C-alpha positions in Angstrom: 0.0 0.0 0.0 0.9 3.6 -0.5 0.5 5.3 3.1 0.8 8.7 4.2 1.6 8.9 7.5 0.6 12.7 9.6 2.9 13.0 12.1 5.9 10.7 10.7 8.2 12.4 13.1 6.9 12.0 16.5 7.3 9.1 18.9 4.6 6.9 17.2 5.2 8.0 13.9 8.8 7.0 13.7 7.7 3.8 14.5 5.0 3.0 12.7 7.0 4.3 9.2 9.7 2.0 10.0 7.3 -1.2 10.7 5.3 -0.3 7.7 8.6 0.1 5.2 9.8 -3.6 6.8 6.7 -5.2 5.7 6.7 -3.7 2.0 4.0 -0.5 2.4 5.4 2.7 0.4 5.3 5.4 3.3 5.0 9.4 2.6 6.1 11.2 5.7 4.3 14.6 6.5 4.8 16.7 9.8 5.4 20.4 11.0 8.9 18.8 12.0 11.3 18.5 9.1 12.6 15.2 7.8 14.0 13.2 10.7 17.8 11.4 9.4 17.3 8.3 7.7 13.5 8.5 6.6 13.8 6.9 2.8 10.6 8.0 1.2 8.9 11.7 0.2 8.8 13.9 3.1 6.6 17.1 3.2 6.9 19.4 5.9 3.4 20.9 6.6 0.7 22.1 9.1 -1.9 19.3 8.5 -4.5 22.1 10.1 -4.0 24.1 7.1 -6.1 22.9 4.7 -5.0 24.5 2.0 -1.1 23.2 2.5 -2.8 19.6 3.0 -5.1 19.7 -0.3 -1.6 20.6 -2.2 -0.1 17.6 -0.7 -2.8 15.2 -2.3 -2.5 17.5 -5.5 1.2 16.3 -5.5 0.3 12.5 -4.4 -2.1 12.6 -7.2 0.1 13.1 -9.7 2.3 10.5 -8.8 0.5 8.1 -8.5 -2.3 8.2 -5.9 -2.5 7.1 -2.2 -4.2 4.2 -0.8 -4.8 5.3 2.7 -3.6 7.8 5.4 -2.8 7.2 9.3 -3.2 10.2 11.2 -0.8 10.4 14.6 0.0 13.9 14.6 -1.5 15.8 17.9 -0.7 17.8 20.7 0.5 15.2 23.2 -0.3 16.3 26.4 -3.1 19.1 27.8 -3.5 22.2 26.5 -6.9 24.7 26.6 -10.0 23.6 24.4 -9.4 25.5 21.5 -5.7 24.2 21.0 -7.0 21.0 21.5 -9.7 21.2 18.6 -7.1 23.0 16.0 -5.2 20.2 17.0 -7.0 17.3 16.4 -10.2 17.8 15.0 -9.7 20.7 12.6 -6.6 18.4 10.8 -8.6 15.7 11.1 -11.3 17.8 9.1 -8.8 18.9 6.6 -7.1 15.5 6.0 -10.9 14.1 5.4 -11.9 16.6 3.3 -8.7 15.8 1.2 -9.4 12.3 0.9 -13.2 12.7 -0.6 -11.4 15.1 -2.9 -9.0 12.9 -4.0 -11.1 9.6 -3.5 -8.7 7.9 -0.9 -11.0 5.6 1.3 -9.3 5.1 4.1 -8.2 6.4 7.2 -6.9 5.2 10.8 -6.3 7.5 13.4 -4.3 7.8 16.7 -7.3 7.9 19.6 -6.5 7.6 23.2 -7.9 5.8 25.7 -8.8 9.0 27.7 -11.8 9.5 25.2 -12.9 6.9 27.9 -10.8 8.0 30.7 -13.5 8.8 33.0 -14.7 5.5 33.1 -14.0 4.0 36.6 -12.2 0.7 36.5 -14.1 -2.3 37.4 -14.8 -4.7 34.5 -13.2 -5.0 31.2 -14.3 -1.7 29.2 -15.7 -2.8 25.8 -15.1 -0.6 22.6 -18.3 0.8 22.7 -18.2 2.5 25.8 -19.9 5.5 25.9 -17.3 9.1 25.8 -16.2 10.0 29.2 -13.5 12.2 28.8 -11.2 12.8 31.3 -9.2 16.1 30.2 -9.9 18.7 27.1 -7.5 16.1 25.3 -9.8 13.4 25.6 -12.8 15.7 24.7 -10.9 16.4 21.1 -10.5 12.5 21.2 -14.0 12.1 21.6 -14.4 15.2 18.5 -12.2 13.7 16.0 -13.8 10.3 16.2 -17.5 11.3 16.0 -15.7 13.7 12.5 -14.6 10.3 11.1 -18.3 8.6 11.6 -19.9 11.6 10.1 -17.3 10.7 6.8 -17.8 7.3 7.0 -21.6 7.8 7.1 -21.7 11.0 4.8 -18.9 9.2 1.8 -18.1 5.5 2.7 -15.1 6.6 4.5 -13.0 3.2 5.9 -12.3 4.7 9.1 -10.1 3.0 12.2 -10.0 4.8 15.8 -7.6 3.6 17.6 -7.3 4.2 21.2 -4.1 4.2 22.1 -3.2 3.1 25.8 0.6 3.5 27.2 3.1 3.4 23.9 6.2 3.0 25.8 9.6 0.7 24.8 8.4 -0.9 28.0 5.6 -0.7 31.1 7.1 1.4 34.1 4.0 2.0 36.3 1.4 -1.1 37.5 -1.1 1.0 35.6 1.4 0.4 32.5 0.8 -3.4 33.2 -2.6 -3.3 31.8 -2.4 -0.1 29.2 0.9 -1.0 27.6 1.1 -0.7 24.0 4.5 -2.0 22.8 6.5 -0.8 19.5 6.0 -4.1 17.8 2.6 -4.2 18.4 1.4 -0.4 17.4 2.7 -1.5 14.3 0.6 -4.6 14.1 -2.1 -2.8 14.9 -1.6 -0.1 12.2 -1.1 -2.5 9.5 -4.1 -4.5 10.6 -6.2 -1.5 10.8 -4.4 -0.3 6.9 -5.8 -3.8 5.4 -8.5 -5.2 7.0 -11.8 -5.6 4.6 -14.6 -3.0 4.6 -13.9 -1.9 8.4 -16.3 1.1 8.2 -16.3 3.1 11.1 -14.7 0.9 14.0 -13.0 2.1 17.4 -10.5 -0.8 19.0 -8.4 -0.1 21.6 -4.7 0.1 21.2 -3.0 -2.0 23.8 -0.4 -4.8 23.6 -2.3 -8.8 24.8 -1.5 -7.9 28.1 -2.7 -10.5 30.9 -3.9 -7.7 33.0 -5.8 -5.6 30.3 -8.3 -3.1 31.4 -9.8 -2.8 27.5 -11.6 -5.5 25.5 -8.7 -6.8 22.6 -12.3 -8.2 20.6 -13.1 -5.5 18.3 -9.2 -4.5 17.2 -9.1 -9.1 17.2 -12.1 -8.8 14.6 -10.4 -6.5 12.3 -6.7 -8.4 11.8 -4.8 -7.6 14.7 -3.3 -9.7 16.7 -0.9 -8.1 19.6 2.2 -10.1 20.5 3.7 -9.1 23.6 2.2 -9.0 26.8 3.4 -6.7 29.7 3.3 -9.0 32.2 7.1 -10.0 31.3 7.8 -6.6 32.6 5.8 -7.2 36.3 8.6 -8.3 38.4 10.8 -5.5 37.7 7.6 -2.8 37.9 6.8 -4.4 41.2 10.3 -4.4 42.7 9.2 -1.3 44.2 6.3 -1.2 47.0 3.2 -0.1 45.7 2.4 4.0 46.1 -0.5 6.1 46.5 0.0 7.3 42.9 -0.8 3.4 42.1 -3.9 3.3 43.6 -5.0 6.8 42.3 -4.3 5.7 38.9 -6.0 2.4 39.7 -9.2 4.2 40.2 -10.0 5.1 36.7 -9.0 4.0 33.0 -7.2 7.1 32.4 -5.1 7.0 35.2 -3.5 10.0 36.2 -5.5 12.6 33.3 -8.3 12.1 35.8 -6.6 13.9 39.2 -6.7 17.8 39.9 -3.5 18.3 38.5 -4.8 18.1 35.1 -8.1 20.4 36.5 -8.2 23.6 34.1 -10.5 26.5 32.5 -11.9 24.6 28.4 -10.4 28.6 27.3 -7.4 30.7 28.4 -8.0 34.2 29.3 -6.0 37.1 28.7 
């Protein structure tokens, strides 16, 4: 497939390119960052907010040769005030959809979180159709992006994959990291999966590694192709060398972990 990946650069991104080249995918780079040493394929440095800079990406695409489908990590990271957040991941998400009807590329999977759901206090296994509860403004522009791609999925036949990314780390380091861990191998599993997979529609799947204490329910991403690897528990011993904390149990409390306590706590707009 011929994949362009928003956000190439980041932590996720570098990954994902590089497990994508390995198993033969063509994969076009695009972030605000320039090209990072030793990416082999086109590289266009661009706000994907800007609509305008993202249609002339597809314009160039187009006219050599097309794209297949496009997987969207690029996002503010962390917590930031409710219009930052939208800009960030529901206005590019809006311009890189808008881009794809244009140029009649069908499919999309996007970097979620699992703080879309972070709200959600722990008890049972949380299925993928859990109902929103956002635990910060970030999850709230989660939530936004994903009900964007179902409106393009119902409005054009859009083939889109949210993926709800729990703890991408080389390795857990927190109990709560026992059961969210996403590892490197795996995210790109999961991408690829999500990438070639028949008729998916709209779907959300969680986005954690086959981890023997998982909070989130593994079925849905299981239905669509992927099959995670690794399993955190090999990492237990060493994250339990140390005697549990009050920070453990707080983060016990709800799926989303630490995003739920007051330090996150701010005003959705910043005044002057």
């Amino acid at each position: 497939m011929r994949v362009l990946v928003i956000g190439a650069a980041g932590s996720i991104g570098t990954v994902v390119c590089a497990g994508l080249v390995d198993r033969g995918h063509e994969v076009i780079g695009l972030d605000m960052a320039a090209e990072p040493e030793g990416f082999t394929g086109p590289w266009f440095t661009v706000d994907c907010a800007d609509p305008d800079a993202v249609a002339a990406v597809f314009d160039r695409l187009e006219s050599s040769g097309g794209l297949d489908a496009v997987v969207h990590l690029a996002s503010i990271p962390h917590e930031a005030s409710l219009p930052t957040i939208l800009e960030s991941h529901v206005h590019t998400t809006g311009a890189l959809l808008d881009a794809m009807v244009e140029h009649q590329v069908s499919r999309i999977v996007f970097a979620s979180s699992n703080h879309a759901v972070g709200r959600t206090p722990r008890a049972d296994l949380v299925p993928a159709d859990a109902p929103p509860r956002p635990d910060t403004s970030y999850g709230v522009g989660k939530v936004a992006a994903e009900a964007v791609l179902r409106l393009y999925a119902d409005r054009y036949g859009i083939d889109a994959v949210a993926t709800r990314i729990g703890s991408f780390l080389p390795q857990p380091e927190t109990r709560r990291q026992l059961s969210t861990w996403l590892s490197h191998d795996d995210a790109v599993r999961m991408v690829e999966a999500c990438l070639t997979t028949p008729d998916p529609g709209f779907a959300q799947i969680f986005g954690i590694s086959a981890n023997t204490r998982a909070w989130w329910d593994l079925a849905p991403g299981r239905a669509l192709g992927y099959e995670p690897q690794d399993d955190a528990e090999a990492y237990a011993a060493q994250v339990e060398a140390t005697p549990e904390a009050e920070s453990d149990r707080v983060e016990a409390a709800h799926v989303g972990g630490p995003f739920v306590t007051e330090e996150f706590y701010r005003p959705a707009l910043d005044r002057g």
